């Protein structure tokens, strides 16, 4: 575990993605103390976000990759044990040309031996607009591809600290030629 973190820190320094010791003002110890002390007086804010996930399963800009499976995954129709990693753009519309406003990064794990059922562990990050840099952490179970799916939002960061709510996913379209999928998402949540 320590080794993994050490590797991450070294990587972060190399990539300069996390300049150490330069926390942004709202994340200093004092600012966070103040934020927590004010919490009993703070009113939860209700937020609604609407966007589309563009999942590309083929082509040069593939957004979902299988990374692991068990030695009997291929024998089961449920594909139990298969693990995908995703990094997919969030766009304001269903058109590929529409503006990208965020990304969803995470894991899809086939976690049922009976029928195709995915454990989804996703980080949503806003990359544009007033909430830029804020994240939502989502953990859910995807069991029926034909229906709306409700995934719990378990928390958030930045503007979305202590987020609680749901994201509803709905398959908007599947391109029969490529297999690429567009998923419509509606996030509705409280945060402070
Ligand atoms: C892949 O992404 C690159 C960089 O954003 C873009 O220039 C290119 O057109 C994309 N290719 C396809 C097939 O979408
Ligand atoms: C999978 O691997 C386990 C552990 O090595 C082994 O006992 C088992 O027989 C293997 N199953 C198949 C279907 O190959």
PDB file of C-alpha atoms and ligand atoms in Angstrom:
ATOM      1  CA  UNK A   1       0.000   0.000   0.000  1.00  0.00           C
ATOM      2  CA  UNK A   2       2.760   2.427   1.022  1.00  0.00           C
ATOM      3  CA  UNK A   3       4.637   1.535  -2.155  1.00  0.00           C
ATOM      4  CA  UNK A   4       1.586   2.250  -4.276  1.00  0.00           C
ATOM      5  CA  UNK A   5       1.126   5.686  -2.702  1.00  0.00           C
ATOM      6  CA  UNK A   6       4.836   6.441  -3.025  1.00  0.00           C
ATOM      7  CA  UNK A   7       4.632   5.596  -6.732  1.00  0.00           C
ATOM      8  CA  UNK A   8       1.602   7.812  -7.121  1.00  0.00           C
ATOM      9  CA  UNK A   9       3.306  10.763  -5.408  1.00  0.00           C
ATOM     10  CA  UNK A  10       6.394  10.340  -7.598  1.00  0.00           C
ATOM     11  CA  UNK A  11       4.185  10.178 -10.688  1.00  0.00           C
ATOM     12  CA  UNK A  12       2.241  13.239  -9.532  1.00  0.00           C
ATOM     13  CA  UNK A  13       5.487  15.183  -9.049  1.00  0.00           C
ATOM     14  CA  UNK A  14       6.774  14.107 -12.454  1.00  0.00           C
ATOM     15  CA  UNK A  15       3.545  15.155 -14.113  1.00  0.00           C
ATOM     16  CA  UNK A  16       3.246  18.264 -11.914  1.00  0.00           C
ATOM     17  CA  UNK A  17      -0.419  17.479 -11.366  1.00  0.00           C
ATOM     18  CA  UNK A  18      -0.279  18.042  -7.616  1.00  0.00           C
ATOM     19  CA  UNK A  19       2.233  20.709  -6.591  1.00  0.00           C
ATOM     20  CA  UNK A  20       2.867  19.625  -3.008  1.00  0.00           C
ATOM     21  CA  UNK A  21       2.510  22.200  -0.249  1.00  0.00           C
ATOM     22  CA  UNK A  22       0.490  24.544  -2.425  1.00  0.00           C
ATOM     23  CA  UNK A  23      -3.043  23.758  -1.338  1.00  0.00           C
ATOM     24  CA  UNK A  24      -5.583  26.149  -2.803  1.00  0.00           C
ATOM     25  CA  UNK A  25      -6.926  28.602  -0.160  1.00  0.00           C
ATOM     26  CA  UNK A  26     -10.286  26.869   0.388  1.00  0.00           C
ATOM     27  CA  UNK A  27      -8.411  23.655   1.303  1.00  0.00           C
ATOM     28  CA  UNK A  28      -6.043  25.041   3.958  1.00  0.00           C
ATOM     29  CA  UNK A  29      -6.541  23.537   7.420  1.00  0.00           C
ATOM     30  CA  UNK A  30      -7.973  26.851   8.702  1.00  0.00           C
ATOM     31  CA  UNK A  31     -10.386  27.218   5.784  1.00  0.00           C
ATOM     32  CA  UNK A  32     -11.629  23.655   6.205  1.00  0.00           C
ATOM     33  CA  UNK A  33     -12.041  24.193   9.989  1.00  0.00           C
ATOM     34  CA  UNK A  34     -14.128  27.285   9.264  1.00  0.00           C
ATOM     35  CA  UNK A  35     -16.138  25.431   6.636  1.00  0.00           C
ATOM     36  CA  UNK A  36     -17.001  22.620   9.077  1.00  0.00           C
ATOM     37  CA  UNK A  37     -17.817  25.029  11.934  1.00  0.00           C
ATOM     38  CA  UNK A  38     -20.218  26.907   9.688  1.00  0.00           C
ATOM     39  CA  UNK A  39     -21.887  23.676   8.548  1.00  0.00           C
ATOM     40  CA  UNK A  40     -24.701  23.648  11.182  1.00  0.00           C
ATOM     41  CA  UNK A  41     -25.820  27.049   9.820  1.00  0.00           C
ATOM     42  CA  UNK A  42     -25.386  26.170   6.162  1.00  0.00           C
ATOM     43  CA  UNK A  43     -28.425  25.266   4.086  1.00  0.00           C
ATOM     44  CA  UNK A  44     -28.023  22.306   1.713  1.00  0.00           C
ATOM     45  CA  UNK A  45     -28.034  23.406  -1.910  1.00  0.00           C
ATOM     46  CA  UNK A  46     -30.057  21.425  -4.419  1.00  0.00           C
ATOM     47  CA  UNK A  47     -28.237  20.867  -7.694  1.00  0.00           C
ATOM     48  CA  UNK A  48     -29.397  19.448 -11.016  1.00  0.00           C
ATOM     49  CA  UNK A  49     -26.965  18.526 -13.765  1.00  0.00           C
ATOM     50  CA  UNK A  50     -27.907  17.125 -17.148  1.00  0.00           C
ATOM     51  CA  UNK A  51     -25.343  15.672 -19.545  1.00  0.00           C
ATOM     52  CA  UNK A  52     -24.529  12.800 -21.890  1.00  0.00           C
ATOM     53  CA  UNK A  53     -21.792  10.163 -21.524  1.00  0.00           C
ATOM     54  CA  UNK A  54     -20.207   9.314 -24.871  1.00  0.00           C
ATOM     55  CA  UNK A  55     -18.837   5.776 -24.679  1.00  0.00           C
ATOM     56  CA  UNK A  56     -16.641   4.710 -27.597  1.00  0.00           C
ATOM     57  CA  UNK A  57     -16.054   0.955 -27.632  1.00  0.00           C
ATOM     58  CA  UNK A  58     -14.038   0.927 -30.866  1.00  0.00           C
ATOM     59  CA  UNK A  59     -11.733   3.222 -32.790  1.00  0.00           C
ATOM     60  CA  UNK A  60      -8.665   5.263 -31.887  1.00  0.00           C
ATOM     61  CA  UNK A  61     -10.363   7.154 -29.061  1.00  0.00           C
ATOM     62  CA  UNK A  62     -11.786   4.152 -27.235  1.00  0.00           C
ATOM     63  CA  UNK A  63     -13.115   5.132 -23.781  1.00  0.00           C
ATOM     64  CA  UNK A  64     -13.607   1.717 -22.153  1.00  0.00           C
ATOM     65  CA  UNK A  65     -10.970  -1.015 -21.907  1.00  0.00           C
ATOM     66  CA  UNK A  66     -11.150  -4.518 -20.414  1.00  0.00           C
ATOM     67  CA  UNK A  67      -8.198  -4.963 -18.056  1.00  0.00           C
ATOM     68  CA  UNK A  68      -8.771  -8.261 -16.229  1.00  0.00           C
ATOM     69  CA  UNK A  69     -10.889 -11.368 -15.992  1.00  0.00           C
ATOM     70  CA  UNK A  70     -10.941 -14.686 -14.179  1.00  0.00           C
ATOM     71  CA  UNK A  71     -10.019 -17.978 -15.806  1.00  0.00           C
ATOM     72  CA  UNK A  72     -13.710 -18.915 -16.077  1.00  0.00           C
ATOM     73  CA  UNK A  73     -15.199 -15.522 -17.111  1.00  0.00           C
ATOM     74  CA  UNK A  74     -15.427 -16.606 -20.745  1.00  0.00           C
ATOM     75  CA  UNK A  75     -17.444 -19.702 -19.774  1.00  0.00           C
ATOM     76  CA  UNK A  76     -20.262 -17.664 -18.165  1.00  0.00           C
ATOM     77  CA  UNK A  77     -22.863 -15.568 -19.985  1.00  0.00           C
ATOM     78  CA  UNK A  78     -22.785 -13.173 -17.020  1.00  0.00           C
ATOM     79  CA  UNK A  79     -19.065 -12.533 -17.746  1.00  0.00           C
ATOM     80  CA  UNK A  80     -18.478 -12.692 -13.975  1.00  0.00           C
ATOM     81  CA  UNK A  81     -15.030 -11.381 -13.070  1.00  0.00           C
ATOM     82  CA  UNK A  82     -14.542  -9.085 -16.042  1.00  0.00           C
ATOM     83  CA  UNK A  83     -13.120  -5.657 -15.144  1.00  0.00           C
ATOM     84  CA  UNK A  84     -13.232  -2.568 -17.352  1.00  0.00           C
ATOM     85  CA  UNK A  85     -11.607   0.799 -16.797  1.00  0.00           C
ATOM     86  CA  UNK A  86     -13.392   3.797 -18.290  1.00  0.00           C
ATOM     87  CA  UNK A  87     -12.507   7.404 -19.061  1.00  0.00           C
ATOM     88  CA  UNK A  88     -15.349   8.994 -20.992  1.00  0.00           C
ATOM     89  CA  UNK A  89     -16.311  12.522 -21.950  1.00  0.00           C
ATOM     90  CA  UNK A  90     -19.433  14.156 -20.552  1.00  0.00           C
ATOM     91  CA  UNK A  91     -21.086  16.372 -23.138  1.00  0.00           C
ATOM     92  CA  UNK A  92     -23.966  18.819 -23.011  1.00  0.00           C
ATOM     93  CA  UNK A  93     -25.699  17.010 -25.857  1.00  0.00           C
ATOM     94  CA  UNK A  94     -26.047  13.680 -27.608  1.00  0.00           C
ATOM     95  CA  UNK A  95     -24.186  14.932 -30.684  1.00  0.00           C
ATOM     96  CA  UNK A  96     -20.464  14.035 -30.787  1.00  0.00           C
ATOM     97  CA  UNK A  97     -19.793  17.695 -31.667  1.00  0.00           C
ATOM     98  CA  UNK A  98     -21.445  19.053 -28.540  1.00  0.00           C
ATOM     99  CA  UNK A  99     -19.353  20.696 -25.853  1.00  0.00           C
ATOM    100  CA  UNK A 100     -17.406  18.544 -23.365  1.00  0.00           C
ATOM    101  CA  UNK A 101     -18.038  19.701 -19.801  1.00  0.00           C
ATOM    102  CA  UNK A 102     -16.542  16.875 -17.774  1.00  0.00           C
ATOM    103  CA  UNK A 103     -15.341  13.311 -17.623  1.00  0.00           C
ATOM    104  CA  UNK A 104     -16.338  10.110 -15.900  1.00  0.00           C
ATOM    105  CA  UNK A 105     -13.464   7.907 -14.805  1.00  0.00           C
ATOM    106  CA  UNK A 106     -13.724   4.594 -13.040  1.00  0.00           C
ATOM    107  CA  UNK A 107     -14.408   0.914 -12.992  1.00  0.00           C
ATOM    108  CA  UNK A 108     -17.117  -1.376 -14.348  1.00  0.00           C
ATOM    109  CA  UNK A 109     -16.898  -4.840 -12.818  1.00  0.00           C
ATOM    110  CA  UNK A 110     -19.047  -7.806 -13.794  1.00  0.00           C
ATOM    111  CA  UNK A 111     -20.077  -8.913 -10.323  1.00  0.00           C
ATOM    112  CA  UNK A 112     -22.872 -11.474 -10.695  1.00  0.00           C
ATOM    113  CA  UNK A 113     -22.529 -15.142 -11.572  1.00  0.00           C
ATOM    114  CA  UNK A 114     -26.205 -15.352 -12.568  1.00  0.00           C
ATOM    115  CA  UNK A 115     -26.738 -12.612 -15.137  1.00  0.00           C
ATOM    116  CA  UNK A 116     -24.816  -9.662 -16.527  1.00  0.00           C
ATOM    117  CA  UNK A 117     -24.661  -7.170 -13.633  1.00  0.00           C
ATOM    118  CA  UNK A 118     -22.068  -4.479 -13.243  1.00  0.00           C
ATOM    119  CA  UNK A 119     -20.646  -2.842 -10.169  1.00  0.00           C
ATOM    120  CA  UNK A 120     -19.898   0.732 -11.218  1.00  0.00           C
ATOM    121  CA  UNK A 121     -17.438   2.872  -9.247  1.00  0.00           C
ATOM    122  CA  UNK A 122     -17.209   6.246 -10.965  1.00  0.00           C
ATOM    123  CA  UNK A 123     -15.653   9.644 -10.357  1.00  0.00           C
ATOM    124  CA  UNK A 124     -17.413  12.408 -12.238  1.00  0.00           C
ATOM    125  CA  UNK A 125     -15.332  15.550 -12.662  1.00  0.00           C
ATOM    126  CA  UNK A 126     -16.482  18.884 -14.020  1.00  0.00           C
ATOM    127  CA  UNK A 127     -13.892  20.350 -16.421  1.00  0.00           C
ATOM    128  CA  UNK A 128     -15.685  23.505 -17.533  1.00  0.00           C
ATOM    129  CA  UNK A 129     -17.864  26.278 -16.126  1.00  0.00           C
ATOM    130  CA  UNK A 130     -18.568  27.484 -12.601  1.00  0.00           C
ATOM    131  CA  UNK A 131     -18.058  24.086 -10.924  1.00  0.00           C
ATOM    132  CA  UNK A 132     -14.772  23.306 -12.731  1.00  0.00           C
ATOM    133  CA  UNK A 133     -12.631  20.861 -10.726  1.00  0.00           C
ATOM    134  CA  UNK A 134     -15.510  19.674  -8.520  1.00  0.00           C
ATOM    135  CA  UNK A 135     -16.174  15.950  -8.377  1.00  0.00           C
ATOM    136  CA  UNK A 136     -18.976  13.522  -7.558  1.00  0.00           C
ATOM    137  CA  UNK A 137     -18.304   9.977  -6.340  1.00  0.00           C
ATOM    138  CA  UNK A 138     -20.824   7.427  -7.548  1.00  0.00           C
ATOM    139  CA  UNK A 139     -21.213   3.774  -6.672  1.00  0.00           C
ATOM    140  CA  UNK A 140     -23.939   1.700  -8.219  1.00  0.00           C
ATOM    141  CA  UNK A 141     -25.329  -1.526  -9.591  1.00  0.00           C
ATOM    142  CA  UNK A 142     -26.229  -1.820 -13.247  1.00  0.00           C
ATOM    143  CA  UNK A 143     -28.467  -4.834 -13.814  1.00  0.00           C
ATOM    144  CA  UNK A 144     -30.866  -3.993 -16.592  1.00  0.00           C
ATOM    145  CA  UNK A 145     -29.626  -2.203 -19.671  1.00  0.00           C
ATOM    146  CA  UNK A 146     -33.082  -1.439 -21.022  1.00  0.00           C
ATOM    147  CA  UNK A 147     -34.314   0.691 -18.150  1.00  0.00           C
ATOM    148  CA  UNK A 148     -33.457   3.811 -16.182  1.00  0.00           C
ATOM    149  CA  UNK A 149     -30.802   3.160 -13.583  1.00  0.00           C
ATOM    150  CA  UNK A 150     -30.467   5.019 -10.331  1.00  0.00           C
ATOM    151  CA  UNK A 151     -26.935   5.230  -8.991  1.00  0.00           C
ATOM    152  CA  UNK A 152     -26.257   6.708  -5.549  1.00  0.00           C
ATOM    153  CA  UNK A 153     -24.009   9.761  -5.278  1.00  0.00           C
ATOM    154  CA  UNK A 154     -22.024   9.043  -2.125  1.00  0.00           C
ATOM    155  CA  UNK A 155     -20.013  12.229  -1.864  1.00  0.00           C
ATOM    156  CA  UNK A 156     -18.218  14.986  -3.652  1.00  0.00           C
ATOM    157  CA  UNK A 157     -15.420  17.508  -3.542  1.00  0.00           C
ATOM    158  CA  UNK A 158     -14.920  21.185  -4.297  1.00  0.00           C
ATOM    159  CA  UNK A 159     -18.316  22.857  -4.761  1.00  0.00           C
ATOM    160  CA  UNK A 160     -19.963  19.469  -4.207  1.00  0.00           C
ATOM    161  CA  UNK A 161     -18.634  18.667  -0.727  1.00  0.00           C
ATOM    162  CA  UNK A 162     -20.842  16.193   1.193  1.00  0.00           C
ATOM    163  CA  UNK A 163     -22.917  15.578  -1.922  1.00  0.00           C
ATOM    164  CA  UNK A 164     -25.777  13.123  -1.534  1.00  0.00           C
ATOM    165  CA  UNK A 165     -28.277  12.156  -4.146  1.00  0.00           C
ATOM    166  CA  UNK A 166     -28.675  10.119  -7.284  1.00  0.00           C
ATOM    167  CA  UNK A 167     -27.682   9.978 -10.896  1.00  0.00           C
ATOM    168  CA  UNK A 168     -30.235   8.466 -13.242  1.00  0.00           C
ATOM    169  CA  UNK A 169     -28.690   6.851 -16.333  1.00  0.00           C
ATOM    170  CA  UNK A 170     -30.685   6.100 -19.464  1.00  0.00           C
ATOM    171  CA  UNK A 171     -29.304   4.578 -22.645  1.00  0.00           C
ATOM    172  CA  UNK A 172     -30.030   7.242 -25.260  1.00  0.00           C
ATOM    173  CA  UNK A 173     -28.652   5.457 -28.307  1.00  0.00           C
ATOM    174  CA  UNK A 174     -26.473   2.555 -29.409  1.00  0.00           C
ATOM    175  CA  UNK A 175     -24.767   2.758 -32.786  1.00  0.00           C
ATOM    176  CA  UNK A 176     -25.299  -0.696 -34.345  1.00  0.00           C
ATOM    177  CA  UNK A 177     -22.244  -0.284 -36.607  1.00  0.00           C
ATOM    178  CA  UNK A 178     -19.679   0.656 -33.951  1.00  0.00           C
ATOM    179  CA  UNK A 179     -21.333  -0.390 -30.690  1.00  0.00           C
ATOM    180  CA  UNK A 180     -20.706   3.118 -29.338  1.00  0.00           C
ATOM    181  CA  UNK A 181     -23.201   4.116 -26.672  1.00  0.00           C
ATOM    182  CA  UNK A 182     -24.619   7.459 -25.605  1.00  0.00           C
ATOM    183  CA  UNK A 183     -26.053   7.538 -22.111  1.00  0.00           C
ATOM    184  CA  UNK A 184     -28.239  10.382 -20.895  1.00  0.00           C
ATOM    185  CA  UNK A 185     -27.601  11.336 -17.259  1.00  0.00           C
ATOM    186  CA  UNK A 186     -29.491  13.435 -14.781  1.00  0.00           C
ATOM    187  CA  UNK A 187     -27.743  14.096 -11.486  1.00  0.00           C
ATOM    188  CA  UNK A 188     -29.918  15.460  -8.673  1.00  0.00           C
ATOM    189  CA  UNK A 189     -28.249  15.990  -5.329  1.00  0.00           C
ATOM    190  CA  UNK A 190     -27.772  18.062  -2.228  1.00  0.00           C
ATOM    191  CA  UNK A 191     -24.413  19.544  -1.289  1.00  0.00           C
ATOM    192  CA  UNK A 192     -23.027  22.226   1.025  1.00  0.00           C
TER     193      UNK A 192
HETATM  194  C1  LIG B   1      -9.808  11.198 -31.684  1.00  0.00           C
HETATM  195  O1  LIG B   1      -9.451  12.268 -30.849  1.00  0.00           O
HETATM  196  C2  LIG B   1      -8.602  13.221 -31.482  1.00  0.00           C
HETATM  197  C3  LIG B   1      -8.164  14.218 -30.422  1.00  0.00           C
HETATM  198  O2  LIG B   1      -9.244  14.763 -29.744  1.00  0.00           O
HETATM  199  C4  LIG B   1      -9.357  13.850 -32.634  1.00  0.00           C
HETATM  200  O3  LIG B   1      -8.545  14.790 -33.288  1.00  0.00           O
HETATM  201  C5  LIG B   1      -9.792  12.762 -33.620  1.00  0.00           C
HETATM  202  O4  LIG B   1     -10.595  13.327 -34.622  1.00  0.00           O
HETATM  203  C6  LIG B   1     -10.567  11.665 -32.902  1.00  0.00           C
HETATM  204  N1  LIG B   1     -10.821  10.571 -33.810  1.00  0.00           N
HETATM  205  C7  LIG B   1     -12.021  10.055 -34.002  1.00  0.00           C
HETATM  206  C8  LIG B   1     -12.112   8.938 -34.989  1.00  0.00           C
HETATM  207  O5  LIG B   1     -13.017  10.431 -33.398  1.00  0.00           O
HETATM  208  C1  LIG B   2      -8.974 -21.443 -12.493  1.00  0.00           C
HETATM  209  O1  LIG B   2      -7.847 -21.296 -11.653  1.00  0.00           O
HETATM  210  C2  LIG B   2      -7.967 -22.002 -10.433  1.00  0.00           C
HETATM  211  C3  LIG B   2      -6.794 -21.612  -9.530  1.00  0.00           C
HETATM  212  O2  LIG B   2      -5.586 -21.698 -10.215  1.00  0.00           O
HETATM  213  C4  LIG B   2      -8.039 -23.496 -10.706  1.00  0.00           C
HETATM  214  O3  LIG B   2      -8.165 -24.228  -9.500  1.00  0.00           O
HETATM  215  C5  LIG B   2      -9.243 -23.762 -11.594  1.00  0.00           C
HETATM  216  O4  LIG B   2      -9.278 -25.117 -11.977  1.00  0.00           O
HETATM  217  C6  LIG B   2      -9.194 -22.901 -12.846  1.00  0.00           C
HETATM  218  N1  LIG B   2     -10.484 -23.031 -13.556  1.00  0.00           N
HETATM  219  C7  LIG B   2     -10.564 -23.188 -14.866  1.00  0.00           C
HETATM  220  C8  LIG B   2     -11.957 -23.292 -15.432  1.00  0.00           C
HETATM  221  O5  LIG B   2      -9.596 -23.219 -15.597  1.00  0.00           O
END
